[in-house]
GROMACS .gro file of C-alpha atoms in nm:
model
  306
    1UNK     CA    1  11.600  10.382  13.016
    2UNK     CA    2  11.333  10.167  12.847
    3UNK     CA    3  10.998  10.230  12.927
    4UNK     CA    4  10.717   9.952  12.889
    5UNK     CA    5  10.330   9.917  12.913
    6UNK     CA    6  10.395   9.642  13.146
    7UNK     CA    7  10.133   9.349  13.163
    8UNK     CA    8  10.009   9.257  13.513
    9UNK     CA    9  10.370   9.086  13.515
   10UNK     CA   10  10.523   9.342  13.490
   11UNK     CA   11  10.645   9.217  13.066
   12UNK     CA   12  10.644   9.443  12.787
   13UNK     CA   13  10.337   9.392  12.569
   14UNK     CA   14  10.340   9.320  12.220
   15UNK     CA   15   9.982   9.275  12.001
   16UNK     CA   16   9.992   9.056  11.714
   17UNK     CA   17   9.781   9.148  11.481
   18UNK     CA   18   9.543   8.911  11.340
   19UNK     CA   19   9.123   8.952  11.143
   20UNK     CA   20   8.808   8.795  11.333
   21UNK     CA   21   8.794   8.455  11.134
   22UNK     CA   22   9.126   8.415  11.317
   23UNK     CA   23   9.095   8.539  11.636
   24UNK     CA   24   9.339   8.326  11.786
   25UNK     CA   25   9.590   8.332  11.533
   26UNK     CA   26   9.670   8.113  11.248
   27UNK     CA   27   9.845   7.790  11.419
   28UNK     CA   28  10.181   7.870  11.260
   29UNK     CA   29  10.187   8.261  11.434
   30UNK     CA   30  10.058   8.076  11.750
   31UNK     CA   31  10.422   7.877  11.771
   32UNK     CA   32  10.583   8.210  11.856
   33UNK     CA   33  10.356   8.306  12.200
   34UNK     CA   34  10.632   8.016  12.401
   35UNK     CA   35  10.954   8.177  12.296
   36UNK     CA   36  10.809   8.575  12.337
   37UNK     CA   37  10.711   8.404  12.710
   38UNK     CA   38  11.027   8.268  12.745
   39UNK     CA   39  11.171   8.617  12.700
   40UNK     CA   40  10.945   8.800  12.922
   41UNK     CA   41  10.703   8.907  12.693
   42UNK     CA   42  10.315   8.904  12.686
   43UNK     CA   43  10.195   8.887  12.339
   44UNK     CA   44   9.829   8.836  12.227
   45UNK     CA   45   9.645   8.848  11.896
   46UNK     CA   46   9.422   9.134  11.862
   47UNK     CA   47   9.186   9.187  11.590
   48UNK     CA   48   9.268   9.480  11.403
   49UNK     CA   49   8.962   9.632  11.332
   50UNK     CA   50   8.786   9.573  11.688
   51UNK     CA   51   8.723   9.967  11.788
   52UNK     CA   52   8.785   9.880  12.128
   53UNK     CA   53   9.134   9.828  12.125
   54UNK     CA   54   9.363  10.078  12.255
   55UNK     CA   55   9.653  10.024  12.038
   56UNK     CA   56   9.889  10.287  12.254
   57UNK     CA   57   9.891  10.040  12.517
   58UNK     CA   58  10.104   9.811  12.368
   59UNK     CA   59  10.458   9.867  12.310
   60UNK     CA   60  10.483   9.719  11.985
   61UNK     CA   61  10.196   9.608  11.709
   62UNK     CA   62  10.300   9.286  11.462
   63UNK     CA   63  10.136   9.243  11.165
   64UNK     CA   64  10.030   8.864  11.125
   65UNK     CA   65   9.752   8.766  10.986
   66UNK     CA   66   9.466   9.069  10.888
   67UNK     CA   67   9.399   8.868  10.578
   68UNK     CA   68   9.036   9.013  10.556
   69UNK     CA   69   9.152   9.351  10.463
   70UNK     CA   70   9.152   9.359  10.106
   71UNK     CA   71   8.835   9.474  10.002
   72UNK     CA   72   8.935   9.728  10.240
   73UNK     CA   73   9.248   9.843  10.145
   74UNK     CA   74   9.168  10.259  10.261
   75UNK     CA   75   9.030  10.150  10.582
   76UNK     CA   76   9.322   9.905  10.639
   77UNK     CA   77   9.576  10.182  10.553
   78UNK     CA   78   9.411  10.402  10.742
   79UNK     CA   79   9.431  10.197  11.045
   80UNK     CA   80   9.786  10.125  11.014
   81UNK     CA   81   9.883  10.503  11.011
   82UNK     CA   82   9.706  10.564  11.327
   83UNK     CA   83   9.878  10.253  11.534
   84UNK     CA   84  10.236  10.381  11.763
   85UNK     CA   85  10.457  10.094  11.697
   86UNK     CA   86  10.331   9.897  11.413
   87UNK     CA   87  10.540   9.676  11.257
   88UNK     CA   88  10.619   9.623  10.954
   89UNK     CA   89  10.563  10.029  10.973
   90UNK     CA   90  10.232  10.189  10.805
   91UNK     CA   91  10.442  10.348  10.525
   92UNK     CA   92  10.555   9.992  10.449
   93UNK     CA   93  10.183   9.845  10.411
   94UNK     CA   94  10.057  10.185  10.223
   95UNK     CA   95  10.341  10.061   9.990
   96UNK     CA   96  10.332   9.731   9.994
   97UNK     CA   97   9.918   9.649   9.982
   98UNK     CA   98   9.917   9.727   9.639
   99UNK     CA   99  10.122   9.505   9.430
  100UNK     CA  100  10.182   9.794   9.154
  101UNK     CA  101  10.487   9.837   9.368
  102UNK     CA  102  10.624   9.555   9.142
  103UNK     CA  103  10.681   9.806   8.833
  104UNK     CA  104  10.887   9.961   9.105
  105UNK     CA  105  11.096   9.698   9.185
  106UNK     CA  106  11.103   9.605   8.844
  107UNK     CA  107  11.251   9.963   8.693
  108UNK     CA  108  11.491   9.928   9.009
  109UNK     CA  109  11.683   9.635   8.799
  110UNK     CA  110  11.511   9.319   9.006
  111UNK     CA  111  11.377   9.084   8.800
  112UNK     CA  112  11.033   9.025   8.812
  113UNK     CA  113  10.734   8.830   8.597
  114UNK     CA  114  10.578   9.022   8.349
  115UNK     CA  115  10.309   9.192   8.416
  116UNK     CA  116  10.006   9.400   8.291
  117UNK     CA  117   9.777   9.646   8.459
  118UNK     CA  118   9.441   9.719   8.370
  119UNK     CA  119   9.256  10.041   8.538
  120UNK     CA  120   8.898   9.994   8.603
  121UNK     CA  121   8.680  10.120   8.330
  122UNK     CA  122   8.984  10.030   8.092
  123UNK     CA  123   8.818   9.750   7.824
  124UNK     CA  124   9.059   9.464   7.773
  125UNK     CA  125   9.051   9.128   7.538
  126UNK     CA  126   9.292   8.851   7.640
  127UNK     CA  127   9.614   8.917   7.404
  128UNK     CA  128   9.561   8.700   7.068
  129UNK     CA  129   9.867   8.456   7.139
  130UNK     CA  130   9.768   8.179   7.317
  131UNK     CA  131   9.932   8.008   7.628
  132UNK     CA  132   9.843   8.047   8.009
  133UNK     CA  133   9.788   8.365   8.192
  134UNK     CA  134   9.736   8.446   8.581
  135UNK     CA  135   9.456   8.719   8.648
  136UNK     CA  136   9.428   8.866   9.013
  137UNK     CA  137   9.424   9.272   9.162
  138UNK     CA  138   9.651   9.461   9.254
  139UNK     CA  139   9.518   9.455   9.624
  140UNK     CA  140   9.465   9.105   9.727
  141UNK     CA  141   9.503   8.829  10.019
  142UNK     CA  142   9.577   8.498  10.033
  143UNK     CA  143   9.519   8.435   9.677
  144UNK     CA  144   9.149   8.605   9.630
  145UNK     CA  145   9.045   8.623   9.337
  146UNK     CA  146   9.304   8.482   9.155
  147UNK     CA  147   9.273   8.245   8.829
  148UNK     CA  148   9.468   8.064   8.558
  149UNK     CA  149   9.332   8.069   8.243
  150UNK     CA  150   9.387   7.880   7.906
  151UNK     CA  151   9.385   8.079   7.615
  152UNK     CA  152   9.375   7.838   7.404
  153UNK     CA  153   9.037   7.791   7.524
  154UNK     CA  154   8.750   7.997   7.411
  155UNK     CA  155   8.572   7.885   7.720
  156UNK     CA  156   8.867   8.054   7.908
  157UNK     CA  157   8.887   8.327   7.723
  158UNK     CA  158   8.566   8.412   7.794
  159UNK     CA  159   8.595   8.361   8.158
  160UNK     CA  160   8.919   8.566   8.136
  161UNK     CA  161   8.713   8.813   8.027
  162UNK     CA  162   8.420   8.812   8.302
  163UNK     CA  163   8.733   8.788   8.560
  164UNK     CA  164   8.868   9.136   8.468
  165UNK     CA  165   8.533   9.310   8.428
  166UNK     CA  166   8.425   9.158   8.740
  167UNK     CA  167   8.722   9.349   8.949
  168UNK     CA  168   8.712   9.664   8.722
  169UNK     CA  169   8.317   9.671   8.821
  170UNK     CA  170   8.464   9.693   9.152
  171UNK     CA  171   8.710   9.920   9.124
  172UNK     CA  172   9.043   9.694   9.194
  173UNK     CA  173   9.281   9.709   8.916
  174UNK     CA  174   9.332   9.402   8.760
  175UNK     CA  175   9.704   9.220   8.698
  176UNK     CA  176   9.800   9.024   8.380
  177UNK     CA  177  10.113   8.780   8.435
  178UNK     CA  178  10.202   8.488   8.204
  179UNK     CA  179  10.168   8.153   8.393
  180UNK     CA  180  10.505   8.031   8.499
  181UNK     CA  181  10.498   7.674   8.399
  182UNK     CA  182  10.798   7.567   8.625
  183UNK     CA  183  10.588   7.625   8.929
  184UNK     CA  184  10.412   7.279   8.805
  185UNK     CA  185  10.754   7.119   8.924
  186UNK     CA  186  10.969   7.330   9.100
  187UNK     CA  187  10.699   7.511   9.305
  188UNK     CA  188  10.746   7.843   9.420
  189UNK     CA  189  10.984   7.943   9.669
  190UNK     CA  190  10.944   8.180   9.948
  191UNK     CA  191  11.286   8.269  10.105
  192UNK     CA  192  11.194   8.419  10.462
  193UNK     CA  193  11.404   8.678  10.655
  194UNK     CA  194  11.383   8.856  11.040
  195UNK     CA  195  11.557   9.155  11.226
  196UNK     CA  196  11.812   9.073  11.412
  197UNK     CA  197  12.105   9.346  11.522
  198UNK     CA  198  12.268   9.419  11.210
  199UNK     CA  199  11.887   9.387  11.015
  200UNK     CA  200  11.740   9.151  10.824
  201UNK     CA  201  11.909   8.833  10.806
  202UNK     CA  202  11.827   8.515  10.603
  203UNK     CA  203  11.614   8.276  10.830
  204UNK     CA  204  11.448   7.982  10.619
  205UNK     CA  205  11.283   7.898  10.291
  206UNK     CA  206  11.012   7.704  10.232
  207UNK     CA  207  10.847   7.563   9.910
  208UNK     CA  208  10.466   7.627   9.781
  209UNK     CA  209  10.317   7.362   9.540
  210UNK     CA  210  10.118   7.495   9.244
  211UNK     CA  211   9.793   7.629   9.381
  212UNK     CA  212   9.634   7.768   9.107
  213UNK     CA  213   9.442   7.471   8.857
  214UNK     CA  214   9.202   7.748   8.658
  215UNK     CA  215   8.987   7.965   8.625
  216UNK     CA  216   8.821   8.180   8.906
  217UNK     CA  217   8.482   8.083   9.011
  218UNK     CA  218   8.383   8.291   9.335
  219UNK     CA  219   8.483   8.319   9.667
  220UNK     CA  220   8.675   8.028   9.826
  221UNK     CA  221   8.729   8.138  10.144
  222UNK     CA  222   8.934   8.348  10.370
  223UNK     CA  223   9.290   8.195  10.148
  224UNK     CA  224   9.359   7.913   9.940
  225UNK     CA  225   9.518   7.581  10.123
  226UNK     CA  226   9.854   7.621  10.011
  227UNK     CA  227  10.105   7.248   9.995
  228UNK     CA  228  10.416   7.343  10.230
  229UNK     CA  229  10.734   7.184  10.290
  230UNK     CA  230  11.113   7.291  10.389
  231UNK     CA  231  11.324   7.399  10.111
  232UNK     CA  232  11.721   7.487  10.102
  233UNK     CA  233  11.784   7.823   9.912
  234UNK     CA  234  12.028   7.828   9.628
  235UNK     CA  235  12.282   8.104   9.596
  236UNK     CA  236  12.074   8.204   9.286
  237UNK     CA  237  11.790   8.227   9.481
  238UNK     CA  238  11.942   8.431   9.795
  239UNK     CA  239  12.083   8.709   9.536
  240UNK     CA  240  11.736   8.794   9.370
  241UNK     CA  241  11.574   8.772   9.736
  242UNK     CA  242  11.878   9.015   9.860
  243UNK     CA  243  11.868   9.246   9.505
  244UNK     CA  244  11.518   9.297   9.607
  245UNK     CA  245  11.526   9.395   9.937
  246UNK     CA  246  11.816   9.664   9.833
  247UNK     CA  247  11.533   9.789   9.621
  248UNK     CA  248  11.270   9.864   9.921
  249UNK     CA  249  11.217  10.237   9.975
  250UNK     CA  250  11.315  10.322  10.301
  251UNK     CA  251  11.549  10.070  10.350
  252UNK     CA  252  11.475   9.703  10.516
  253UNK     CA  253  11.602   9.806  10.867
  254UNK     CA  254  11.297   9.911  10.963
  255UNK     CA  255  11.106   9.579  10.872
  256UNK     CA  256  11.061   9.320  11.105
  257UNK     CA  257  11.024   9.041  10.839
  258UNK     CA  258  11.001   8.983  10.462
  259UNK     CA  259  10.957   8.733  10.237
  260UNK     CA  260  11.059   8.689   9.869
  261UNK     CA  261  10.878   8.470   9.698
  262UNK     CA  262  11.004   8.353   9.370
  263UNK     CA  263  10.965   8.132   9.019
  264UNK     CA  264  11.185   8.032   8.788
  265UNK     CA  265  11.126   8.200   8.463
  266UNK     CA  266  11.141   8.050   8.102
  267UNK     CA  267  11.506   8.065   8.126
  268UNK     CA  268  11.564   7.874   8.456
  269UNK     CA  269  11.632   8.206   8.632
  270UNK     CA  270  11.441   8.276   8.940
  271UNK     CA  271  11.190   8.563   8.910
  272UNK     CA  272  10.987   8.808   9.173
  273UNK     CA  273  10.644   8.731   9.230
  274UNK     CA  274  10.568   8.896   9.481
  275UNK     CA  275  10.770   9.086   9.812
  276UNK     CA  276  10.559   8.988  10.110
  277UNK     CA  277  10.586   9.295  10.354
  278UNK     CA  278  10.267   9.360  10.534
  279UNK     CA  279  10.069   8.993  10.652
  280UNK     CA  280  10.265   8.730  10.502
  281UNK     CA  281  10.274   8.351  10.648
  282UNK     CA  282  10.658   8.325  10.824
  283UNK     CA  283  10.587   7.933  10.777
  284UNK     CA  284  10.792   7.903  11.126
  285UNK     CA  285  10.706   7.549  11.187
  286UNK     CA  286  10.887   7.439  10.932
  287UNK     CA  287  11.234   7.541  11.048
  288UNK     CA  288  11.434   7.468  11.338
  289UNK     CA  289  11.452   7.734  11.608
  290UNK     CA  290  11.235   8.012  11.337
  291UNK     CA  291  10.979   8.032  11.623
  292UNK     CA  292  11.283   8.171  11.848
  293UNK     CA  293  11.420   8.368  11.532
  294UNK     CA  294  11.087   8.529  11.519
  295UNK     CA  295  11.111   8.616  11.885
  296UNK     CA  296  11.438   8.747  11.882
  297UNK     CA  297  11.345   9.006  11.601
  298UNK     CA  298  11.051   9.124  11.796
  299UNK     CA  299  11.247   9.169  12.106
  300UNK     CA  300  11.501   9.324  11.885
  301UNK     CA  301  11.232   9.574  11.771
  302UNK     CA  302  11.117   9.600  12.104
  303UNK     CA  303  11.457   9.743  12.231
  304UNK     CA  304  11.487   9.992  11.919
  305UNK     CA  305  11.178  10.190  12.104
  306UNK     CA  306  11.380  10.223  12.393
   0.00000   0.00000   0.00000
């Protein structure tokens, strides 16, 4: 028999898991509280770092939008492996809050963009070739501290420069990627999957104009404003979205959601940029019936802790 931390109703209770800046949820996440109702249960953001939370009174914990956390990434993980029922689970963000796990994917066989790491304290000079180049660290949110930079440029070189020392002096390791040109056109595609019975399934996909227009100057705020609209998958798409997946350790049965976003690369191929795991934006309001999707996999995790 199933037993609940029953709200004053009597409903199982489910926290969704949010920062202070958005203590009420980001609208999208908000578009899922009707369907969890619906299905008799009482969800709620909670802030994830407010000490007055007891987290073992809810039967299950979704990650949604703790975008503040990366500047603090040990405190986050921390957190994560001391909340019962957190979803997607606390080996999944120690994992997945550090993008490194992309040379992982990428000696698994998926393909991915190219990509260089620099340790702090390591110098570095941009590379002598010229062409465009995407800087950002290895444990970021919502596009912090992220820049494109001409190389062509002495200006940007220079700036390319600053950027990397400027992370290293703070200790975040510091990506390399060529800039993906196609994005200019195509956009970027995020291909979004939920539980359901059999595990994660294909939901929606959405598309993500090009964000980034240079170099980084400073903080911007909490995430840059990214241009959304619906998108249809290709089969091309669906295979590197499903090859990576295969790839995660552990196994995707345990996730709640995931989201693949991709690029095509120089050769028209799609390409991994990045395997959102921990806090990524589900984009549910642009997709009929993903709000209920959404709620079906957390009801489906709910019954799993039966």
């Amino acid at each position: 028999m199933t037993t609940y931390h029953q709200s004053a109703r009597g409903e199982p209770r489910v926290a969704l898991v949010t920062c202070s800046e958005l203590a009420d949820l980001d609208p999208d996440d908000r578009l899922v509280l009707a369907p969890l109702a619906t299905r008799g249960v009482a969800a709620q953001p909670v802030v994830w770092d407010d000490p007055d939370v007891d987290w073992s009174s809810y039967d299950l914990a979704v990650l949604r939008s703790p975008w503040d956390y990366a500047l603090r990434r040990d405190e986050f993980v921390a957190w994560a492996a001391g909340v019962p029922a957190l979803v997607n689970p606390a080996d999944v963000v120690r994992w997945n809050t550090d993008k490194r796990y992309l040379g992982e994917l990428s000696a698994a066989g998926v393909p991915t963009v190219p990509t260089t790491w620099i340790e702090p304290g390591e110098s570095w000079q941009p590379p002598a070739e010229t062409g465009e180049y995407v800087l950002k660290p290895a444990v970021s949110a919502g596009s912090q501290d992220t820049g494109r930079y001409d190389l062509a440029d002495p200006e940007h070189r220079e700036l390319a420069a600053a950027h990397v020392r400027r992370l290293s002096d703070a200790g975040r390791v510091t990506m390399v990627q060529p800039y993906l040109r196609a994005v200019d056109t195509e956009g970027e595609t995020a291909l979004l999957f939920l539980a359901g019975p059999e595990g994660l399934a294909f939901s929606h996909a959405i598309r993500k104009g090009p964000m980034l227009t240079g170099p980084d100057l400073g903080p911007d705020g909490l995430y840059k404003v990214e241009e959304i609209s619906a998108r249809t998958a290709r089969p091309d798409q669906l295979a590197v979205a499903e090859q990576t997946l295969a790839a995660v350790p552990g196994g995707t049965r345990q996730l709640l959601y995931a989201r693949v976003d991709l690029i095509p690369g120089p050769d028209g191929k799609p390409v991994l940029v990045e395997l959102e795991l921990t806090e990524p934006s589900l984009f549910i309001g642009y997709a009929d019936g993903a709000p209920e999707r959404l709620a079906d996999a957390i009801t489906t995790h709910l019954s799993r802790r039966s």
